mmCIF file of C-alpha atoms in Angstrom:
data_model
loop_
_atom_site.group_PDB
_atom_site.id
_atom_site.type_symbol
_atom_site.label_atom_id
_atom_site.label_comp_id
_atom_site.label_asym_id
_atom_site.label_seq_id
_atom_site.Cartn_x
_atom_site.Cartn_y
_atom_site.Cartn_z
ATOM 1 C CA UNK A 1 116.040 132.496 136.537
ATOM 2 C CA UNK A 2 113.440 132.029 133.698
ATOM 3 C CA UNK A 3 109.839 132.975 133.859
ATOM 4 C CA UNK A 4 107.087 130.465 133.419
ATOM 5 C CA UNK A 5 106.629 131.699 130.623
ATOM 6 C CA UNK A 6 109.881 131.932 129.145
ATOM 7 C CA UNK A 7 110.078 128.467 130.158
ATOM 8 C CA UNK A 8 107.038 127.231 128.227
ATOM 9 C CA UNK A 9 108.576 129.224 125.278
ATOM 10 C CA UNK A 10 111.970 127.027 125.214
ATOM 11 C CA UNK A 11 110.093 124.083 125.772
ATOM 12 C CA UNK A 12 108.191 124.449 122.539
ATOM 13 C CA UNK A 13 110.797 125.838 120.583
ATOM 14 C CA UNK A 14 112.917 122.309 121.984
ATOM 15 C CA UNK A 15 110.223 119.852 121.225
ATOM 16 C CA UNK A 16 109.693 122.182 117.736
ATOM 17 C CA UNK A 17 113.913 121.938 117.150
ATOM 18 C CA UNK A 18 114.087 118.412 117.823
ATOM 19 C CA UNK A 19 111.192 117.010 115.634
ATOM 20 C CA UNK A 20 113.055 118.715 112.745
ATOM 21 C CA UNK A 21 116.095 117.176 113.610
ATOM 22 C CA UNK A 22 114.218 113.766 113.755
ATOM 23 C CA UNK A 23 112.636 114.537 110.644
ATOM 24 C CA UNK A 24 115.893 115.791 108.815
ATOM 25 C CA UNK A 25 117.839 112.552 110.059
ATOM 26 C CA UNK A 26 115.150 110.141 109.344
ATOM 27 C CA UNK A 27 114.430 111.328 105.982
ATOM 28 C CA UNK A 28 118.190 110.691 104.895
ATOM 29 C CA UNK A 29 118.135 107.686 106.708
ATOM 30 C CA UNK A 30 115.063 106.508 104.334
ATOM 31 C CA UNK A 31 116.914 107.991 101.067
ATOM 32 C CA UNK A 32 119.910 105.713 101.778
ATOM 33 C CA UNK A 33 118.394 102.700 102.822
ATOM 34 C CA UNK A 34 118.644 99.883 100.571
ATOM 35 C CA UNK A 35 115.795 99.088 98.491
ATOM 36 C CA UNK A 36 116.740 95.291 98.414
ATOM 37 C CA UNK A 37 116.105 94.988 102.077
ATOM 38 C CA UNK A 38 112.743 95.508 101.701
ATOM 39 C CA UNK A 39 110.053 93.048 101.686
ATOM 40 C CA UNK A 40 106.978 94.668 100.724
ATOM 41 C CA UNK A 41 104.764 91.821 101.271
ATOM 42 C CA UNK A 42 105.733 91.217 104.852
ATOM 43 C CA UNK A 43 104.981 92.487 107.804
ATOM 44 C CA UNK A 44 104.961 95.268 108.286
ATOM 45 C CA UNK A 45 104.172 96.392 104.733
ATOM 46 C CA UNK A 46 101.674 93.732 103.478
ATOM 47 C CA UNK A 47 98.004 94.719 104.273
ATOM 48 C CA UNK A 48 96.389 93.634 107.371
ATOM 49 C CA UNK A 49 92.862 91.735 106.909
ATOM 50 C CA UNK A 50 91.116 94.727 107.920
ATOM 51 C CA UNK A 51 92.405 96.836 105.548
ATOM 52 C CA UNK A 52 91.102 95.068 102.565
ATOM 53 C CA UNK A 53 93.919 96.129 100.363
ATOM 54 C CA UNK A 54 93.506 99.437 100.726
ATOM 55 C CA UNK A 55 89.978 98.942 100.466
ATOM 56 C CA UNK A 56 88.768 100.295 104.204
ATOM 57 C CA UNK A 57 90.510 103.759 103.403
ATOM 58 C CA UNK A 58 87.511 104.664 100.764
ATOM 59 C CA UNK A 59 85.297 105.172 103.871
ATOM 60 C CA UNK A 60 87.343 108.268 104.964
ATOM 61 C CA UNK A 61 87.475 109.149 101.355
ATOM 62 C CA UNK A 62 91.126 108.647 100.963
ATOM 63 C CA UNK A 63 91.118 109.534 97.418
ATOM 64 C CA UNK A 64 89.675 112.571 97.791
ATOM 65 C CA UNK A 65 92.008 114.687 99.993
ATOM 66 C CA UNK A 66 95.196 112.756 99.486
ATOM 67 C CA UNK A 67 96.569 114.943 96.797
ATOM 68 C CA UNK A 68 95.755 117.679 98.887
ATOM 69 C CA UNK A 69 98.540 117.005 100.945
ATOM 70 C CA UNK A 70 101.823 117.738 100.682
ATOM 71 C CA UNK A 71 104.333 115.611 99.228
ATOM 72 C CA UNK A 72 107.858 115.338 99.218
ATOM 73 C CA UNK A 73 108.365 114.412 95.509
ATOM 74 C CA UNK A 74 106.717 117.828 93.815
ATOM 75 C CA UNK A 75 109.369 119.335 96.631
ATOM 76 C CA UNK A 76 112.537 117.092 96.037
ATOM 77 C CA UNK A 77 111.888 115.801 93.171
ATOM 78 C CA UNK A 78 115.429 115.650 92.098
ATOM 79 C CA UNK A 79 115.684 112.753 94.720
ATOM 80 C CA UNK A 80 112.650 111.609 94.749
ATOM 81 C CA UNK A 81 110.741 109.487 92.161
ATOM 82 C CA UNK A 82 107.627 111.104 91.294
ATOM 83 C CA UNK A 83 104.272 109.543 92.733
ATOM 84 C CA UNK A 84 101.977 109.343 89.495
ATOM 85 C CA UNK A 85 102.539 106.194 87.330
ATOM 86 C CA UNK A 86 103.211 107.702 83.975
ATOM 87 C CA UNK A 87 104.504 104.799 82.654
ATOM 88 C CA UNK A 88 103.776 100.873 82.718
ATOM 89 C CA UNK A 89 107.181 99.975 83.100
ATOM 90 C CA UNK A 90 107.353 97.040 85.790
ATOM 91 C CA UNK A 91 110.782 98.475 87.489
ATOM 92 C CA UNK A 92 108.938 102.303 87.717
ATOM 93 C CA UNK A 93 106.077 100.477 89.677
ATOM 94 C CA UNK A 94 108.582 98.576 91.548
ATOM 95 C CA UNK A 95 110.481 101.673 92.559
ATOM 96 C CA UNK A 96 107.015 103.158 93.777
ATOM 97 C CA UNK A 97 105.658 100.170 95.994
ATOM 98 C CA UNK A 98 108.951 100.554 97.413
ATOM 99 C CA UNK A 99 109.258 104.070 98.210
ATOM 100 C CA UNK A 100 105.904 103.230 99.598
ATOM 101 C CA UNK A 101 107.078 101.436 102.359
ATOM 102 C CA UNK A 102 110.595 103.769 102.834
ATOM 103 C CA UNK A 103 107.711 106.312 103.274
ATOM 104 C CA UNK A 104 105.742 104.777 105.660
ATOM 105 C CA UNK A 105 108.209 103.501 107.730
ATOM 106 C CA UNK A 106 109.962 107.050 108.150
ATOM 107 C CA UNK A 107 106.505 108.567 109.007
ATOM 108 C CA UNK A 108 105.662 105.824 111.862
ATOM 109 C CA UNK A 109 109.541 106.368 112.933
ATOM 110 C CA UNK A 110 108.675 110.092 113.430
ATOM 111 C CA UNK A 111 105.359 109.423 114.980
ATOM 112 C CA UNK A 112 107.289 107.084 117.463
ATOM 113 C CA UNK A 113 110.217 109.629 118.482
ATOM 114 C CA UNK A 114 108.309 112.162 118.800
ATOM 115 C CA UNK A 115 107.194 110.624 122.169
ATOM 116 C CA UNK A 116 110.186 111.724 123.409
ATOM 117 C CA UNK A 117 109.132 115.199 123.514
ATOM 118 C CA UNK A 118 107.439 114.315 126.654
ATOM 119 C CA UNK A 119 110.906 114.333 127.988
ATOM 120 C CA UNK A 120 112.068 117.515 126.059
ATOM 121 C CA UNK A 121 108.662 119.400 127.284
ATOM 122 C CA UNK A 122 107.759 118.256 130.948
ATOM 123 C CA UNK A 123 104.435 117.940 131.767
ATOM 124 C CA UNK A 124 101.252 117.435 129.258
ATOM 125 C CA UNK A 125 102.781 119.819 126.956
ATOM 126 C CA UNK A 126 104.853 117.321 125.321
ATOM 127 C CA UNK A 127 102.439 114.798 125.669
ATOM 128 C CA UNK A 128 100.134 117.410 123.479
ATOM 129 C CA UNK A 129 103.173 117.915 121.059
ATOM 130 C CA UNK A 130 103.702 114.561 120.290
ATOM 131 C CA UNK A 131 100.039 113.933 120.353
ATOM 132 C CA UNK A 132 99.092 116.761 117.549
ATOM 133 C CA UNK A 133 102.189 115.569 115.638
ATOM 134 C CA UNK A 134 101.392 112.164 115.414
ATOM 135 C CA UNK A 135 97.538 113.228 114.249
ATOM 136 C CA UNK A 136 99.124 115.445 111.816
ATOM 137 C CA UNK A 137 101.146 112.741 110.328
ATOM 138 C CA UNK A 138 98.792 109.460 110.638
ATOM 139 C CA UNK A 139 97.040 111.075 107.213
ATOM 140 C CA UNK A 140 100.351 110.102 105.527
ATOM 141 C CA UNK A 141 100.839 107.161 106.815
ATOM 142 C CA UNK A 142 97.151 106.000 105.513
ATOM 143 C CA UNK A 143 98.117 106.881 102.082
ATOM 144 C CA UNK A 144 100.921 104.895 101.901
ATOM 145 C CA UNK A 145 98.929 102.136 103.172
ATOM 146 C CA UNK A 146 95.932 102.816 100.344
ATOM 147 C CA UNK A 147 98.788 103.379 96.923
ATOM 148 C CA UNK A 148 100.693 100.183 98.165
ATOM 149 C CA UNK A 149 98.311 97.216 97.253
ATOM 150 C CA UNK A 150 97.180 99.684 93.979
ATOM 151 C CA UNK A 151 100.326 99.797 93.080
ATOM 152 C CA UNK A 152 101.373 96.592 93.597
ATOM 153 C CA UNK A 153 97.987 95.892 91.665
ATOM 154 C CA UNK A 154 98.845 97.199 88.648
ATOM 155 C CA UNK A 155 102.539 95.721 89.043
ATOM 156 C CA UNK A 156 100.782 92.381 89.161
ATOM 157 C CA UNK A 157 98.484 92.921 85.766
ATOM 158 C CA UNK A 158 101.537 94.711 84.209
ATOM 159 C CA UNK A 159 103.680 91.443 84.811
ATOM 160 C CA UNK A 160 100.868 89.403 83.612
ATOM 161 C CA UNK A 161 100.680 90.857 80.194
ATOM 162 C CA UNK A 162 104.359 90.671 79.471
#
């Protein structure tokens, strides 16, 4: 029989094991899902009305601490595109709205399964897990939802001028 807290122990070092897993999964899952299925200006990828296009994330000073954060492209950057436009090339920008929304989509599919950790971790301690996870990874989230009308700004004036 385990102690309490021996217990509490393997239920953390669960919930910790499978949000990896979910992480680990979803990210290949995002790599090798095709870009042509994507319809950035739908739902859920098009900006809501409140959001202004991007706009409403300049009152938490988005554009201040976003960089701060890590980001899978300096890390894997072999299979990543980078984030910085460096270029005006129309298909770079397209890439990037894109990955945008591959981005965004794994984040909130994390965020959602990690609910299940109430499961893994009985009581409120899952509930806290999945709670502190999803506040850790709403700022990432938000920044996809800031770059994606930019971006798709500057796609629009790019296309414009050719």
């Amino acid at each position: 029989m385990h102690s309490i807290k021996e217990r509490e122990k393997m239920g953390l070092l669960n919930c910790v094991v499978y949000l990896i897993i979910v992480g680990i999964i979803t990210f290949i899952g995002g790599r090798i899902f095709p870009r042509k299925w994507i319809k950035e200006n739908k739902f859920p990828f098009e900006s809501f009305k409140f959001e202004k296009n991007g706009k409403i994330y300049d009152k938490i000073k988005i554009k201040k601490w976003k960089t701060k954060l890590p980001d899978a492209s300096c890390v894997l950057y072999k299979i990543m595109p980078k984030k910085r436009i460096e270029t005006k090339s129309i298909k770079k920008i397209e890439i990037l709205v894109k990955e945008s929304c591959i981005a965004e989509a794994t984040h909130v599919i994390v965020g959602v399964l990690s609910w299940l950790c109430i499961y893994i971790w009985k009581k409120r301690n899952g509930f806290l897990v999945a709670l502190l996870f999803n506040i850790l990874n709403l700022p990432f989230i938000l920044i996809q939802r800031y770059n994606r009308p930019r971006l798709k700004k500057v796609l629009k004036i790019n296309s414009m001028s050719c």
